[in-house]
Short mmCIF file of C-alpha atoms in Angstrom, two decimals:
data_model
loop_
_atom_site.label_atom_id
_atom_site.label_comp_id
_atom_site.label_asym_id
_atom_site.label_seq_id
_atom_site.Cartn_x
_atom_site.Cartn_y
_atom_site.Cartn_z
CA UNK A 1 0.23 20.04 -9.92
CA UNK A 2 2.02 16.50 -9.87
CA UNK A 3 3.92 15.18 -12.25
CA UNK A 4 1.64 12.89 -14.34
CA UNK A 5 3.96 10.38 -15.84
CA UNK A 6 4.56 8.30 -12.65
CA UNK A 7 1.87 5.76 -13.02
CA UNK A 8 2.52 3.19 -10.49
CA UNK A 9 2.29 4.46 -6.72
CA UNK A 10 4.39 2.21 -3.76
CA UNK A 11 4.11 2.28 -0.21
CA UNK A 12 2.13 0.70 2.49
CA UNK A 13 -1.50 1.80 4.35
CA UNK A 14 -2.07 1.03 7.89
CA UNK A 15 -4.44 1.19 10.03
CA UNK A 16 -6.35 0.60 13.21
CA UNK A 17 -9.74 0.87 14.83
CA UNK A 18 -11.48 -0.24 12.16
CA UNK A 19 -13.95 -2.87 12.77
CA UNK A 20 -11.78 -5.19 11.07
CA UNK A 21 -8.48 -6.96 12.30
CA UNK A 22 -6.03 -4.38 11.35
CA UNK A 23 -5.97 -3.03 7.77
CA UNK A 24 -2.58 -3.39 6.34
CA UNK A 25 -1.68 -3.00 2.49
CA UNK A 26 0.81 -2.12 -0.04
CA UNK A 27 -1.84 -1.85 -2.76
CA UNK A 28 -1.86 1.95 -2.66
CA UNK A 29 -2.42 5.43 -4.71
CA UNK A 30 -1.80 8.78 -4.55
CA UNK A 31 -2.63 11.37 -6.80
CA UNK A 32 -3.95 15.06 -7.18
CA UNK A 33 -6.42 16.10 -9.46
CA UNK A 34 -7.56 19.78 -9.39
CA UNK A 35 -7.53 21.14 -5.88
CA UNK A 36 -8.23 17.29 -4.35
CA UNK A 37 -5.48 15.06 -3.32
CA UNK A 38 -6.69 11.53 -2.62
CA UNK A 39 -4.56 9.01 -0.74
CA UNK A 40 -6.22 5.33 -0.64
CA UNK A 41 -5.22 1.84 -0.14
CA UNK A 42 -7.80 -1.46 -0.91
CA UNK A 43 -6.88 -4.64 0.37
CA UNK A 44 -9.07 -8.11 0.79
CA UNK A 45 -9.51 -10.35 3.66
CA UNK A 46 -11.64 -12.93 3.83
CA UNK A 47 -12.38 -12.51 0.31
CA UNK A 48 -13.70 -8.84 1.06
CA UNK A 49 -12.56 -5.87 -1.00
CA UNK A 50 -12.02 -2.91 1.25
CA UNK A 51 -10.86 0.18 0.72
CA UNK A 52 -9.86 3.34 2.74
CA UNK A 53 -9.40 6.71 0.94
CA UNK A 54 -8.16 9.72 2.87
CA UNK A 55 -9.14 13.27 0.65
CA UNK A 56 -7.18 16.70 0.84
CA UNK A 57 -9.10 18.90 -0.45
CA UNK A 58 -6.24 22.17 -0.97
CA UNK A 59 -4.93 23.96 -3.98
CA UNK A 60 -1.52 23.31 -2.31
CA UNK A 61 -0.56 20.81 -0.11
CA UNK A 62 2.19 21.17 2.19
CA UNK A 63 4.21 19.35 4.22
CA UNK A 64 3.96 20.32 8.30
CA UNK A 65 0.19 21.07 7.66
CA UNK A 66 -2.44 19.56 9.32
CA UNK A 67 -5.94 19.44 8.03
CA UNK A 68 -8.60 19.30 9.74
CA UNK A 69 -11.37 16.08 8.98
CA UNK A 70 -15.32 17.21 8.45
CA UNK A 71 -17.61 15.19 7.49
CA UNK A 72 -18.50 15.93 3.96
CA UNK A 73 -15.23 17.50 3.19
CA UNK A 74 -15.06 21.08 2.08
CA UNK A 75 -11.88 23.32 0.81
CA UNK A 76 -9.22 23.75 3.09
CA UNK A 77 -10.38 20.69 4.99
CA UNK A 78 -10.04 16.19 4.61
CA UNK A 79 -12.16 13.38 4.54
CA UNK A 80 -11.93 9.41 5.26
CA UNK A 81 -13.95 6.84 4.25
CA UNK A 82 -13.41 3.24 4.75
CA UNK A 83 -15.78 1.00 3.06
CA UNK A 84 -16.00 -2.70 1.52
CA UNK A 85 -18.16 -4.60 -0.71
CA UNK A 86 -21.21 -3.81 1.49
CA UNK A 87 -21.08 -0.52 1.49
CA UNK A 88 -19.64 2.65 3.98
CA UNK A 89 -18.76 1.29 7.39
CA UNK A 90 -16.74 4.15 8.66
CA UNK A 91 -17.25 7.99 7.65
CA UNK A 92 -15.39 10.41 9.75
CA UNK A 93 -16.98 13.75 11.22
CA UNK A 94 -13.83 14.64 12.97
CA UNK A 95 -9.88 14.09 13.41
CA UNK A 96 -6.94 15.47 11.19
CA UNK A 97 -4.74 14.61 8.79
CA UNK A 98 -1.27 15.59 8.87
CA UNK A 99 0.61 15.73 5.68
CA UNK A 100 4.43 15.22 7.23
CA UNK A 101 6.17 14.72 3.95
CA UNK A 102 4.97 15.83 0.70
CA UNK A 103 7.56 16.34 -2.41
CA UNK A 104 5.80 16.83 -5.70
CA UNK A 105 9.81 16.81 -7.72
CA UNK A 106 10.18 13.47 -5.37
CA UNK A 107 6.51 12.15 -5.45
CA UNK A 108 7.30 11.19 -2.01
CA UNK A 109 4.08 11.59 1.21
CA UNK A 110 3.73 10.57 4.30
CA UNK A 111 0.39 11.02 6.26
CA UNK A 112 -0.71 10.14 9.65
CA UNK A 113 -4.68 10.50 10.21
CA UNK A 114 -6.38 10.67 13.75
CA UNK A 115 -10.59 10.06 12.26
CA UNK A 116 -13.16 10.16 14.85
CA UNK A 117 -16.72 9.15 13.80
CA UNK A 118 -19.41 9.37 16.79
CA UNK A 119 -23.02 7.75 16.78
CA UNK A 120 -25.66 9.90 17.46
CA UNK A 121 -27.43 6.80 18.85
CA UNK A 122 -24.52 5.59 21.21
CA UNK A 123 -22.24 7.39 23.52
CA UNK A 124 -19.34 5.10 21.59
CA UNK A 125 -16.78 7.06 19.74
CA UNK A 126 -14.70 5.68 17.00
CA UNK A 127 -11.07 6.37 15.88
CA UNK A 128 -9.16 5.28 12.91
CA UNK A 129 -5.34 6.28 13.09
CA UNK A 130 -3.64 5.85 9.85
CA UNK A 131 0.15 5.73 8.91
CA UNK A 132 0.73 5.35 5.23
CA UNK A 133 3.87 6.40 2.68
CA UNK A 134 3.55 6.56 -0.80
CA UNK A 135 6.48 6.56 -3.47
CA UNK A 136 4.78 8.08 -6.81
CA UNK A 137 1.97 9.83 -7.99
CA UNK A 138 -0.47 8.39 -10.82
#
């Protein structure tokens, strides 16, 4: 389990292939409750709130592992949502998470996402890559 007494997470969130112009924040959280680790950044533009949130859902999360993305989630798997005031825009059914640095003693993660949602009405795929780092665990 994390160390709890870190209350303040740092870092930045970026992304791309969103239908927005590039999602870039340093308003960011990390934490693990249970067997779920959630990573998540919100930003506004234009006076929107959005917010992306990338789940781990695995007893222990280690760094080198990749996890693969379904749709609902489900142990030993991730899930990414990106949504704003009007709701879910973006709900990936594929793609993978990699988890290349995670130090619980350090509270210290980096993740890079590939997240590939596909329309059953359209032949259009679309994919989210995501670079974030995060500097302690609330």
């Amino acid at each position: 389990m994390i160390n709890r007494t870190s209350t303040q997470t740092t870092g930045q969130m970026i992304a791309s292939g969103l239908n927005v112009e590039g999602f870039v924040t340093t308003n960011v959280q990390a934490y693990q409750r249970g067997s779920i680790t959630r990573f998540a950044g919100a930003e506004n533009l234009s006076g929107i709130h959005q917010t992306l949130k990338i789940y781990v859902d695995a007893e222990d999360v280690v760094a080198g592992t990749t996890y693969e993305i379904t749709a609902g989630g489900a142990p030993g798997k991730a899930s990414v949502f990106f949504s704003t005031d009007d709701g879910v825009l973006f709900r990936a059914d594929s793609g993978t998470v990699k988890i290349e640095i995670f130090d619980k003693e350090l509270q210290k993660a980096v993740i890079k996402v590939k997240a590939l949602q596909h329309s059953h009405d359209q032949v259009e795929e679309v994919e989210v890559l995501v670079e974030a780092d995060f500097k302690g665990f609330s």
